[in-house]
Coordinates of C-alpha atoms in Angstrom, one line a residue:
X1 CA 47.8 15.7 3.5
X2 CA 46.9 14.8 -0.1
X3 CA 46.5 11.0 -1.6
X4 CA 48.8 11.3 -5.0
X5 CA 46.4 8.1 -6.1
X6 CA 43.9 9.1 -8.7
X7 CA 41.1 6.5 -9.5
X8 CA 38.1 6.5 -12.3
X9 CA 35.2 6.8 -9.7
X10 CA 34.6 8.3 -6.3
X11 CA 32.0 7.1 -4.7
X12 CA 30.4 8.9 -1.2
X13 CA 28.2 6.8 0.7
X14 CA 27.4 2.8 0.6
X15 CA 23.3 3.5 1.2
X16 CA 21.5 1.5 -1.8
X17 CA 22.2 4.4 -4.4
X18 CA 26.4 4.5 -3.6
X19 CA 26.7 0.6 -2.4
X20 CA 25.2 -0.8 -5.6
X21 CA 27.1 1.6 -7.9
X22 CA 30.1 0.8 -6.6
X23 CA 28.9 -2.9 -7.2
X24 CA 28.5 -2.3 -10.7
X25 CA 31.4 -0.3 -11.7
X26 CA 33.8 -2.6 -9.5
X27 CA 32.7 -5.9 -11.0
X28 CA 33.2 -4.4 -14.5
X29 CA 37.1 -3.4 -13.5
X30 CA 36.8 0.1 -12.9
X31 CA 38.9 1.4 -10.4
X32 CA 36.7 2.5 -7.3
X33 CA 37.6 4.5 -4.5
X34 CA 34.7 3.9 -1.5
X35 CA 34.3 6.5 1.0
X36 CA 32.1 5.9 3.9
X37 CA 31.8 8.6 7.0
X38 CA 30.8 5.6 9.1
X39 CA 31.5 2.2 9.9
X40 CA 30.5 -1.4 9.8
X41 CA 27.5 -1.6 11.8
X42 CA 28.6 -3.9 15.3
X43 CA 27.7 -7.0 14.9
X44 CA 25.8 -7.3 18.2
X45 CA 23.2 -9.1 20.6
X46 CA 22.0 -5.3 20.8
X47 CA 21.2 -5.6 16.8
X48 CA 17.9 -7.6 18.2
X49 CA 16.9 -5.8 21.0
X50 CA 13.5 -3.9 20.9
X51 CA 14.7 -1.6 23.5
X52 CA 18.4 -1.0 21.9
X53 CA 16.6 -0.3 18.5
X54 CA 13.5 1.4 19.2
X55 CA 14.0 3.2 22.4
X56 CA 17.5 4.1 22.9
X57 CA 18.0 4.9 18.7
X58 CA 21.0 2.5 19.5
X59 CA 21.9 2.4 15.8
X60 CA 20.9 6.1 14.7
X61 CA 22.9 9.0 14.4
X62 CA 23.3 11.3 17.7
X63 CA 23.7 14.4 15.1
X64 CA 21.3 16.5 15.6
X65 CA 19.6 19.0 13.0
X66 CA 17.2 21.6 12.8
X67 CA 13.4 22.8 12.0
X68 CA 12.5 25.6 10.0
X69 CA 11.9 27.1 13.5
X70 CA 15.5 25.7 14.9
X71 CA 14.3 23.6 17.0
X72 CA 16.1 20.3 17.5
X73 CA 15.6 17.4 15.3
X74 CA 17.4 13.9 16.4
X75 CA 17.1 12.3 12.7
X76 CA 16.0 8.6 12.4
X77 CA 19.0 7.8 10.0
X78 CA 23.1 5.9 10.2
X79 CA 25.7 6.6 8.8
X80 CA 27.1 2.8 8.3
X81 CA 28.2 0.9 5.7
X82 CA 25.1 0.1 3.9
X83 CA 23.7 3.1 4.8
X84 CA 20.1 2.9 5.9
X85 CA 19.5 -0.5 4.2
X86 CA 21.2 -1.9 7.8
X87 CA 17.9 -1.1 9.4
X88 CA 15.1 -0.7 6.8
X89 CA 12.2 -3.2 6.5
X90 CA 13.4 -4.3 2.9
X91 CA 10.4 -4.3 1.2
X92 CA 11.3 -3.5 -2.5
X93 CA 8.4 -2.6 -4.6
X94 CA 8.8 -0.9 -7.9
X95 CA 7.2 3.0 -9.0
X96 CA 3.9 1.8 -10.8
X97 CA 3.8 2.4 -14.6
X98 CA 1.7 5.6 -13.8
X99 CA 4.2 7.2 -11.3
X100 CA 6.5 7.9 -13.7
X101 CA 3.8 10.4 -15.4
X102 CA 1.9 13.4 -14.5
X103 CA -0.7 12.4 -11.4
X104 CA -3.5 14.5 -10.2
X105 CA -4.0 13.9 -6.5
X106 CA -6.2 15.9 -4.6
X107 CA -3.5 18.2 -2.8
X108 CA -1.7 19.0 -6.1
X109 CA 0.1 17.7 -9.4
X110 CA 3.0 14.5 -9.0
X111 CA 5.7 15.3 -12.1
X112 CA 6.7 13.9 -15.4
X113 CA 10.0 12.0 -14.7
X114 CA 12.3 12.6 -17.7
X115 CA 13.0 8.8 -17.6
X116 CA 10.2 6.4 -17.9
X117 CA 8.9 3.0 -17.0
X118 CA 9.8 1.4 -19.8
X119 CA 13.7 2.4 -19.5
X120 CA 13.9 1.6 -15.7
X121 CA 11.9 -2.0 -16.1
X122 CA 15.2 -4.2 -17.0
X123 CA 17.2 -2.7 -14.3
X124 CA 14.6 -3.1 -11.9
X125 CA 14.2 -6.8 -12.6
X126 CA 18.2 -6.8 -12.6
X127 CA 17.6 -4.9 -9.3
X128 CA 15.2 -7.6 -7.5
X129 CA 17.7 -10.2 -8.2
X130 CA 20.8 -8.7 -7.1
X131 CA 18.9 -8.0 -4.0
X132 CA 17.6 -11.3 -3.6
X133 CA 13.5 -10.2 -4.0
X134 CA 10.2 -12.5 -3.1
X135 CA 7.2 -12.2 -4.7
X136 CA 4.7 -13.2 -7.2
X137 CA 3.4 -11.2 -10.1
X138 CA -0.2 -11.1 -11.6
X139 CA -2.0 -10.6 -8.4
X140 CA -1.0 -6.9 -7.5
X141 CA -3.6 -4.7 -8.8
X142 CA -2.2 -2.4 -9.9
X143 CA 1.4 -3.4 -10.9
X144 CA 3.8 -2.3 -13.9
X145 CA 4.4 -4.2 -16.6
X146 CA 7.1 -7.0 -15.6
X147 CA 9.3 -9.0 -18.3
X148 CA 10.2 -11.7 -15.7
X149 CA 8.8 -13.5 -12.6
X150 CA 10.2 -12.7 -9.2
X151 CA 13.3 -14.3 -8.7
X152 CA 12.5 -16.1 -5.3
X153 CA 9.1 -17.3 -4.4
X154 CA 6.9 -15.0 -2.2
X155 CA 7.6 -15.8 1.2
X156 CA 4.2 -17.3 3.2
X157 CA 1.8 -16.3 5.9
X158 CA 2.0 -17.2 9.5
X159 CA -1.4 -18.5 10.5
X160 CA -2.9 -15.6 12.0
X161 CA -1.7 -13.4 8.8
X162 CA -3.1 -15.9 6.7
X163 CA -6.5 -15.6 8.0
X164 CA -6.2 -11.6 7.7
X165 CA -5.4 -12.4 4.5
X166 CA -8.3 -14.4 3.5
X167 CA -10.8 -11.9 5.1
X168 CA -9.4 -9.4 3.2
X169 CA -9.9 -11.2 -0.2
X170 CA -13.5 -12.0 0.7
X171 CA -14.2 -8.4 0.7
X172 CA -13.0 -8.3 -2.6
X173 CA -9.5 -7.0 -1.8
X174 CA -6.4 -8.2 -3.6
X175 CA -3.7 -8.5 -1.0
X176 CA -0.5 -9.4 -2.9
X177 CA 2.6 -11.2 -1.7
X178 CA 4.9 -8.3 -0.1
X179 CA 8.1 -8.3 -2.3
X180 CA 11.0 -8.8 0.3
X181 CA 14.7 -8.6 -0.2
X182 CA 15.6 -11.6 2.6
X183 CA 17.8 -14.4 1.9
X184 CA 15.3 -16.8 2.9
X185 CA 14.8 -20.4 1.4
X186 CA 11.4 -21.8 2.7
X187 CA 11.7 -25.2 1.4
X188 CA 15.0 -26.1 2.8
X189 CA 15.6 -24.4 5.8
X190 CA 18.6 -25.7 6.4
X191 CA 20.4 -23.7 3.6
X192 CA 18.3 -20.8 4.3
X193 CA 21.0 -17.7 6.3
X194 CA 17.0 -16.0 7.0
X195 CA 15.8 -18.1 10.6
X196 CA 12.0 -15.6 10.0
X197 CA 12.5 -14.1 13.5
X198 CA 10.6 -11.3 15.0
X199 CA 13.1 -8.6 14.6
X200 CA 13.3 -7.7 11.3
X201 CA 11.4 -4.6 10.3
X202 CA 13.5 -2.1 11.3
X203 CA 16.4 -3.8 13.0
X204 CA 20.1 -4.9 12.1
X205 CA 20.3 -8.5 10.8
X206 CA 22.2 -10.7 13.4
X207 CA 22.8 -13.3 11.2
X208 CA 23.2 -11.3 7.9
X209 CA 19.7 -12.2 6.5
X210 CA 18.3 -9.0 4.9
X211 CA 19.4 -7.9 1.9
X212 CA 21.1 -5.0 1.8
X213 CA 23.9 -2.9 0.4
X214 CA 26.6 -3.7 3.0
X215 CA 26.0 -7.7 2.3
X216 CA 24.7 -7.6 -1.0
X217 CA 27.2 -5.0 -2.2
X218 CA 29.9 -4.1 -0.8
X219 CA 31.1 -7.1 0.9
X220 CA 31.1 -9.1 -2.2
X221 CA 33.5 -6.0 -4.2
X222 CA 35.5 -4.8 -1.3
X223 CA 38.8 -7.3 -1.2
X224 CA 39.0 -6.6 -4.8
X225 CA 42.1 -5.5 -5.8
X226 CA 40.4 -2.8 -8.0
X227 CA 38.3 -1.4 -4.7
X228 CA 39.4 0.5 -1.7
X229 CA 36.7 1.2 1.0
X230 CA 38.0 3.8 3.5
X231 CA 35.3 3.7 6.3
X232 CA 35.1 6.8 9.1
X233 CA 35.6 9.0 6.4
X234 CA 33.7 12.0 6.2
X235 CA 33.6 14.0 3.3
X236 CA 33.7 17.7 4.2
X237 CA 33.6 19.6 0.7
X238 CA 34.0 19.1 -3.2
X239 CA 36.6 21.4 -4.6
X240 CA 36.6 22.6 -7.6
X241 CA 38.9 23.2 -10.5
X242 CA 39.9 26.8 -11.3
X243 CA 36.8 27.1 -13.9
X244 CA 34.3 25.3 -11.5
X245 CA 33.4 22.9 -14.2
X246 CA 34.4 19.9 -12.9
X247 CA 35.2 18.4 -9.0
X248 CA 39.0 18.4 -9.2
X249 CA 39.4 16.6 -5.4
X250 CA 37.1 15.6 -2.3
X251 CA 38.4 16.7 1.2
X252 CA 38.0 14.0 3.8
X253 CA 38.3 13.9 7.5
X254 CA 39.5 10.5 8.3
X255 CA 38.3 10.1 12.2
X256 CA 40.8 7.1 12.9
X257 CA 44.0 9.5 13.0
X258 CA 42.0 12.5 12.9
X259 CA 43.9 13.9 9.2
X260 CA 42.2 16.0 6.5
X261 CA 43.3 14.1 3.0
X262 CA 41.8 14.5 -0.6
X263 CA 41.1 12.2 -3.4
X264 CA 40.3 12.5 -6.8
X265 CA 38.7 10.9 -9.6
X266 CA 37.6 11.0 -13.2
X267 CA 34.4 10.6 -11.9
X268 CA 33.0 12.2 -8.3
X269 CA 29.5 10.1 -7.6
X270 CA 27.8 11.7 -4.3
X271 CA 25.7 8.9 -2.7
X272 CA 25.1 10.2 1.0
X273 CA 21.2 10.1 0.3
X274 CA 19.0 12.7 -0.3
X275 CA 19.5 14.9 2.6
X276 CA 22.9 15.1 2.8
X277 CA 23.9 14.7 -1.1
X278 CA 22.4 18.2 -1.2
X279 CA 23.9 19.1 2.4
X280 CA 27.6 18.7 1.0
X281 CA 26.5 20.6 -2.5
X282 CA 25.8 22.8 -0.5
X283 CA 29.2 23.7 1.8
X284 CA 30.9 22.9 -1.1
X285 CA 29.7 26.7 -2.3
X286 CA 33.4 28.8 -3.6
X287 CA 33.6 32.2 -5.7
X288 CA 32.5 29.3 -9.1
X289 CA 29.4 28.5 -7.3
X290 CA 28.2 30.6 -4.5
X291 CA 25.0 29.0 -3.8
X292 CA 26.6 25.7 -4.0
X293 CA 27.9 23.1 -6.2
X294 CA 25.2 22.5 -9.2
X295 CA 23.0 25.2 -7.8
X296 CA 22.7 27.8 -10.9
X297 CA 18.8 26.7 -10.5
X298 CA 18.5 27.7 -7.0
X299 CA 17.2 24.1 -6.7
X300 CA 19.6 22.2 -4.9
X301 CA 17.7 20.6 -1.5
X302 CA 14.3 22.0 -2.3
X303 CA 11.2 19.7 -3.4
X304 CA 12.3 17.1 -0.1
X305 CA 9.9 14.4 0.3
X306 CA 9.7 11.5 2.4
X307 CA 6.1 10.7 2.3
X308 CA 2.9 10.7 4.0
X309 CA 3.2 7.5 6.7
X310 CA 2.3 6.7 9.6
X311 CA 2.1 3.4 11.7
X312 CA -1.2 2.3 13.5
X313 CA -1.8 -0.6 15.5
X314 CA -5.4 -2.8 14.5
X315 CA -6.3 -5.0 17.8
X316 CA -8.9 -7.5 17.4
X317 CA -9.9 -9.9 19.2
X318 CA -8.4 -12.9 18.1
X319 CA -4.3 -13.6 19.7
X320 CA -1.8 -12.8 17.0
X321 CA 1.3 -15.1 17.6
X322 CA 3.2 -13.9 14.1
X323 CA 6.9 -14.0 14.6
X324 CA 7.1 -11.9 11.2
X325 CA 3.9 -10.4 9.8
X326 CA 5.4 -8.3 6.4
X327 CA 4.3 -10.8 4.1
X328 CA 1.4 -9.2 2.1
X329 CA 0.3 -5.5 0.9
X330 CA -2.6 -4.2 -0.8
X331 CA -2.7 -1.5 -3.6
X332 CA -6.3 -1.9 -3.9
X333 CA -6.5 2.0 -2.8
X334 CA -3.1 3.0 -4.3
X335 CA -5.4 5.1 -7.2
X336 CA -8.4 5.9 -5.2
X337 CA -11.5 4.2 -5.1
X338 CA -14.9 4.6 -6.4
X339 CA -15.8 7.4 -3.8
X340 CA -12.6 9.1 -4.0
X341 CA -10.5 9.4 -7.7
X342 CA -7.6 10.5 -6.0
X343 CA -4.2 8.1 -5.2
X344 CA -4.2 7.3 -1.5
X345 CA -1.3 4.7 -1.8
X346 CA 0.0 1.9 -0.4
X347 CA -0.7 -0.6 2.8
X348 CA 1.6 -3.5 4.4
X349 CA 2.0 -4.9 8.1
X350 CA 4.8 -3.6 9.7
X351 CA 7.4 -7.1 10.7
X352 CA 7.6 -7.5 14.2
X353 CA 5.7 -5.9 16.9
X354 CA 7.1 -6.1 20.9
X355 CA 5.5 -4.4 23.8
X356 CA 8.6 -2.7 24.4
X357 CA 7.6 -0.1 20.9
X358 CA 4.7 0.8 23.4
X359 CA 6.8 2.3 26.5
X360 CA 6.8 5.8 25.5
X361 CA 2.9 5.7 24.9
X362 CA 1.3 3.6 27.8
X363 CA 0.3 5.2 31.3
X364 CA 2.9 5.5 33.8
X365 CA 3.1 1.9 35.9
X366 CA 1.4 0.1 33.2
X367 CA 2.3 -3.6 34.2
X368 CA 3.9 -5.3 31.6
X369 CA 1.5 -8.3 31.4
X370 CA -0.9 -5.8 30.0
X371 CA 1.4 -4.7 27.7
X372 CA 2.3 -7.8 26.8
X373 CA -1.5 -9.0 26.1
X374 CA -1.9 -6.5 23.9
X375 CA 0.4 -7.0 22.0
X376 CA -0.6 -10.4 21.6
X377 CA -3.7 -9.8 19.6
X378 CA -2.6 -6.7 17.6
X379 CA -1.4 -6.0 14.1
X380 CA 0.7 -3.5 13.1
X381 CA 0.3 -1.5 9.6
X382 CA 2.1 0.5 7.9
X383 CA 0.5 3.3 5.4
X384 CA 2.3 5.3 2.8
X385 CA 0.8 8.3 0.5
X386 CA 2.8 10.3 -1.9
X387 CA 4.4 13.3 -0.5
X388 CA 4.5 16.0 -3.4
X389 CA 7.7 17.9 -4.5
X390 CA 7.2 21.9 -3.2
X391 CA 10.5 23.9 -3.8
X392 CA 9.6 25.3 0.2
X393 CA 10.2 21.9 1.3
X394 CA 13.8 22.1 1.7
X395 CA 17.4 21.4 2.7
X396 CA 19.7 24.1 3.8
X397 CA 22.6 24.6 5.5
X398 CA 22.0 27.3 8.5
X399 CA 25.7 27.9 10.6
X400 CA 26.7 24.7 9.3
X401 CA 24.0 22.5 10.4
X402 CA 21.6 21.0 8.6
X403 CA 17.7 22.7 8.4
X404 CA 14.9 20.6 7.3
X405 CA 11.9 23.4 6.0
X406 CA 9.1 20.9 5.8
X407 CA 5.3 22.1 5.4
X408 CA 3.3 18.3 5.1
X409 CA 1.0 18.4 1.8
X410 CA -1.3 15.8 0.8
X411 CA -2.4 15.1 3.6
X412 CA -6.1 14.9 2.9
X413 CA -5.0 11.5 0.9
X414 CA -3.7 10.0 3.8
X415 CA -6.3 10.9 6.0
X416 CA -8.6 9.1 3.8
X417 CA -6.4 6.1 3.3
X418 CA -6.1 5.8 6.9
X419 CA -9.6 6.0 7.6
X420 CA -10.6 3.8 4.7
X421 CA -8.1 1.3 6.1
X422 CA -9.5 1.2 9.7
X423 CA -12.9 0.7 8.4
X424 CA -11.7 -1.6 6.6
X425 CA -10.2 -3.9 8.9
X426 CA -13.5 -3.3 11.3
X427 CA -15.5 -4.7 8.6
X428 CA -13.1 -7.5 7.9
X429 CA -13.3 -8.4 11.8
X430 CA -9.7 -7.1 12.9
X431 CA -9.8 -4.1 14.2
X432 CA -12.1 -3.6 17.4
X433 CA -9.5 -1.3 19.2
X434 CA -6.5 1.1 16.9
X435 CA -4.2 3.4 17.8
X436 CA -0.7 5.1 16.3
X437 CA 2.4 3.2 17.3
X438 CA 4.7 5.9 17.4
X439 CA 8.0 3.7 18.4
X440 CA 8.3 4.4 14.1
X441 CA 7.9 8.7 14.6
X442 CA 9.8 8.6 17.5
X443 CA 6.8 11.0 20.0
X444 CA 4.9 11.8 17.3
X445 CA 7.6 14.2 14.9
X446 CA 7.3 12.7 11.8
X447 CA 9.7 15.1 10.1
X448 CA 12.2 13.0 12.0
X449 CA 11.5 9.9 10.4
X450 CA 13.6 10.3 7.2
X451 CA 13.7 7.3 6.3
X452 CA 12.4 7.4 2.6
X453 CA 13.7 10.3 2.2
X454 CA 14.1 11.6 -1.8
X455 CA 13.6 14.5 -3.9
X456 CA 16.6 17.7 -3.4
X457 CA 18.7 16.8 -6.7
X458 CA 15.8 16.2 -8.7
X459 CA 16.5 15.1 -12.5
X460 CA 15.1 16.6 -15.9
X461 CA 16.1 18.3 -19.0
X462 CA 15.5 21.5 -18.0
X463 CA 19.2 23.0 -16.1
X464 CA 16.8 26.2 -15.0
X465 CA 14.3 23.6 -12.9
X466 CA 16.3 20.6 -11.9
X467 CA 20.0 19.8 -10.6
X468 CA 21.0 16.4 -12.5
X469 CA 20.4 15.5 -16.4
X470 CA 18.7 12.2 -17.1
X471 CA 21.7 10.5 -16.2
X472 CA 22.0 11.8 -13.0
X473 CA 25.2 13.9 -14.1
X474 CA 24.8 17.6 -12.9
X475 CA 24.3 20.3 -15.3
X476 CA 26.8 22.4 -14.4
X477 CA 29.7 20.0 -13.7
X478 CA 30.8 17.8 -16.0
X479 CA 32.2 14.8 -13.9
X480 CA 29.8 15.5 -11.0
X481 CA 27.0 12.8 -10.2
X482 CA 24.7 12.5 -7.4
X483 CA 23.1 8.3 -7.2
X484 CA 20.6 8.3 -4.2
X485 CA 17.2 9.2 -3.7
X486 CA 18.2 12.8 -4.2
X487 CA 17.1 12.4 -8.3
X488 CA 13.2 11.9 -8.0
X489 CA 10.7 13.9 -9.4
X490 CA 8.5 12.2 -7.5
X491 CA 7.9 10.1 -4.5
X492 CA 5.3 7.2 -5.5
X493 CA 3.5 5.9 -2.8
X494 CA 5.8 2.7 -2.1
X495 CA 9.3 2.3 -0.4
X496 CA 11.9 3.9 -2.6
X497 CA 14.8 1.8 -1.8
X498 CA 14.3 -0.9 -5.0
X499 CA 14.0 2.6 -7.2
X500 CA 17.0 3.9 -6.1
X501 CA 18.8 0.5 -6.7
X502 CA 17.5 0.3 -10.3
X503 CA 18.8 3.9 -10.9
X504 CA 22.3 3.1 -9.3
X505 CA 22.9 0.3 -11.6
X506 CA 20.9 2.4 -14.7
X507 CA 23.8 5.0 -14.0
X508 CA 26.8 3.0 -13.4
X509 CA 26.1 1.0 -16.8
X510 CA 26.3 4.7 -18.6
X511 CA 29.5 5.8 -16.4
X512 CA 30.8 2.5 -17.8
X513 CA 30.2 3.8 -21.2
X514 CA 31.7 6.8 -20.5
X515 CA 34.9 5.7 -18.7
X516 CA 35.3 3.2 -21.8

């Protein structure tokens, strides 16, 4: 079967790269095929239960890939309309200034991007308002240069949090307002669609709260008459044209009636995210490109990064009653410090926390009054240190299944940061007891939380050392783009989502150019 329809853009994926391009190019009148291999996420009681989310991966993908060793990996990642943002904590922080340069850290050299700050500043402040940001600037340490104020007002401290807070500061800490894409209006709750519950971080929204690229994106483009979004779609391959210079169809498996179609366009934008944007390159290999579509550099899925992270749980010994804690973060370490002039990175509560995250861990028969005590007085943290771009680190296709070759680096940074947080906290009076709370690394594999996953496609000027131009076009296809994650030179130390937003609409204003 083959749609006779041609369109101007393709677009592969709704995550926050493939949801806001399509966005941008469909309120501008551009013809837009969608194409996503999943579907709406249910709309569900089970969206809000601990157990659902965090034990039984309700909302995760049941694919399952491989180590460099081939042993199984069950991948923390969906394939729904809005990609990943469905479940991500939607805290969207912008690259610092600095990122975008060369950065010394103590387990290697972070890139030169071929795009700087200065160019990615108005579409990240586009970026924060499309996705309906919180925050305040001027008390972040150590942020970039802003041209405007948040658009929404930072959202405030539970009690508990706020006293954290103040602690913090009379160390001489600088916790900031946590910039938060929720559609949450604190002085008039009544028109507020947010209710602040305790299953946020991590979890569907029940009620349509966070924002994200399914409610933010796609459902305000997708009953124009200008859009079609065909959901259970997968995309298979990207054929070629006789001279493999340019995608002259995509091949689709359409689960509902089980058929193999293809589509064109003028333009072919691939948006699965980082892991599988190079995963289709990939089997889209034919006698043109052997190694792969955009592959003449050999460079297609390697320098994969998804940071350093982990998530530790602070108990002290006053109760913690916070519905939702992810309201302030610190960068007071995100450079260093004065005992160690290496970036560690970035710190922020983790939302919610429920006894349930601490099954797997506990001792067998552990009543659940303990449990629940516990959790009670603890805090839950999340920590985040750049993960450095090594061509080993890599995406392959082995017998058709995805490989993740993965060798952690940096890790020495974290370490610190982690122990220069706990010491922290001890000396601020909140932390008597810690632990990790590995409900977030499901058993303690971290290579299976892909969450911020980025690098494979990287960008630059050179065709020999990177897959995509500066404009995210390929070099060796003309009408080829990739608009996720895939494109960074680096990783930052921060959640990548608001980056890869900014890019999306940086990239659909000079397709818009192009398709003039």
């Amino acid at each position: 079967m083959t749609a006779t329809e041609r369109y101007d853009v393709v677009i592969i994926g709704t995550g926050a790269g493939g949801g806001t391009l399509a966005y941008r190019l469909a309120r501008a009148g551009k013809r837009v095929l969608i194409l996503e291999r999943g579907s709406f996420l249910p709309h569900e009681k089970a969206n809000w239960n601990t157990a659902a989310v965090f034990l039984e991966n309700r909302y995760h993908t049941k694919e399952v890939w491989t180590d460099r060793d081939g042993h199984d990996l069950h991948p923390g990642t969906g394939y729904w309309v809005g990609g990943n943002t469905k479940v991500y904590g939607a805290a969207l922080f912008r690259l610092r200034e600095a990122d975008f340069g060369v950065l010394q850290h103590k387990g290697g050299l972070s890139p030169e991007w071929p795009v700087k700050y200065d160019v990615f500043e108005p579409y990240y402040t586009q970026a924060e308002k499309l996705f309906c940001v919180h925050g305040r600037q001027g008390i972040d340490p150590c942020e970039p240069r802003r041209t405007e104020e948040y658009p929404y007002p930072p959202i405030s401290n539970e009690p508990r949090m706020q006293e954290i807070q103040d602690d913090l500061q009379k160390l001489g800490l600088k916790p900031f307002p946590c910039p938060l894409g929720l559609q949450l209006n604190e002085s008039n709750r009544v028109e507020s669609t947010c209710i602040r519950c305790d299953t946020c971080d991590g979890y569907p929204c029940l009620v349509h709260a966070k924002a994200d690229s399914d409610v933010n994106c796609v459902r305000e483009i997708m009953h124009l008459p200008n859009v079609t979004l065909i959901t259970r779609a997968k995309v298979t391959r990207l054929l070629t044209n006789g001279t493999g210079t340019s995608i002259d169809s995509v091949e689709v498996e359409l689960e509902d009636d089980g058929a193999t179609t293809r589509f064109a366009g003028d333009i072919v934008a691939v948006c699965c995210g980082a892991i599988n944007s190079a995963a289709l390159l990939l089997m889209s290999a034919n006698d043109k490109h052997p190694n792969g579509l955009a592959n003449s550099s050999d460079m297609v899925g390697r320098n994969f990064m998804f940071h350093q992270a982990d998530a530790i749980l602070a108990v002290g010994k006053e109760p913690n009653h916070s519905a939702y804690m992810k309201t302030f973060s610190l960068n007071d370490f995100y450079f260093g410090d004065k005992d160690y002039p290496f970036p560690m990175g970035n710190i922020q509560p983790v939302g919610s926390f429920h006894h349930e995250m601490m099954k797997a861990d506990a001792p067998p028969l552990t009543p659940k009054f303990v449990l629940d005590l516990l959790t009670t007085h603890a805090v839950p943290w999340w920590l985040t240190t750049e993960d450095l771009p090594d061509v080993n680190n890599r995406v392959r296709i082995i017998r058709g299944q995805i490989q993740l070759e993965y060798t952690p680096n940096n890790t020495e940074s974290f370490e610190r940061l982690k122990n220069t947080w706990i010491a922290t906290l001890k000396k601020a009076g909140h932390a008597d007891h810690w632990f990790h709370l590995n409900a977030y690394f499901k058993k303690r594999i971290p290579l299976e939380g892909v969450g911020h996953q980025n690098g494979t496609c990287r960008f630059g000027t050179d065709p020999k050392q990177s897959v995509l131009n500066p404009n995210c076009q390929a070099h060796d296809i003309d009408n080829l783009y990739v608009v996720d994650g895939s494109f960074f030179a680096s990783s930052g130390a921060v959640n990548p989502s608001l980056t890869i937003i900014a890019n999306a609409l940086r990239v659909g204003d000079h397709l818009l150019e192009r398709l003039h």
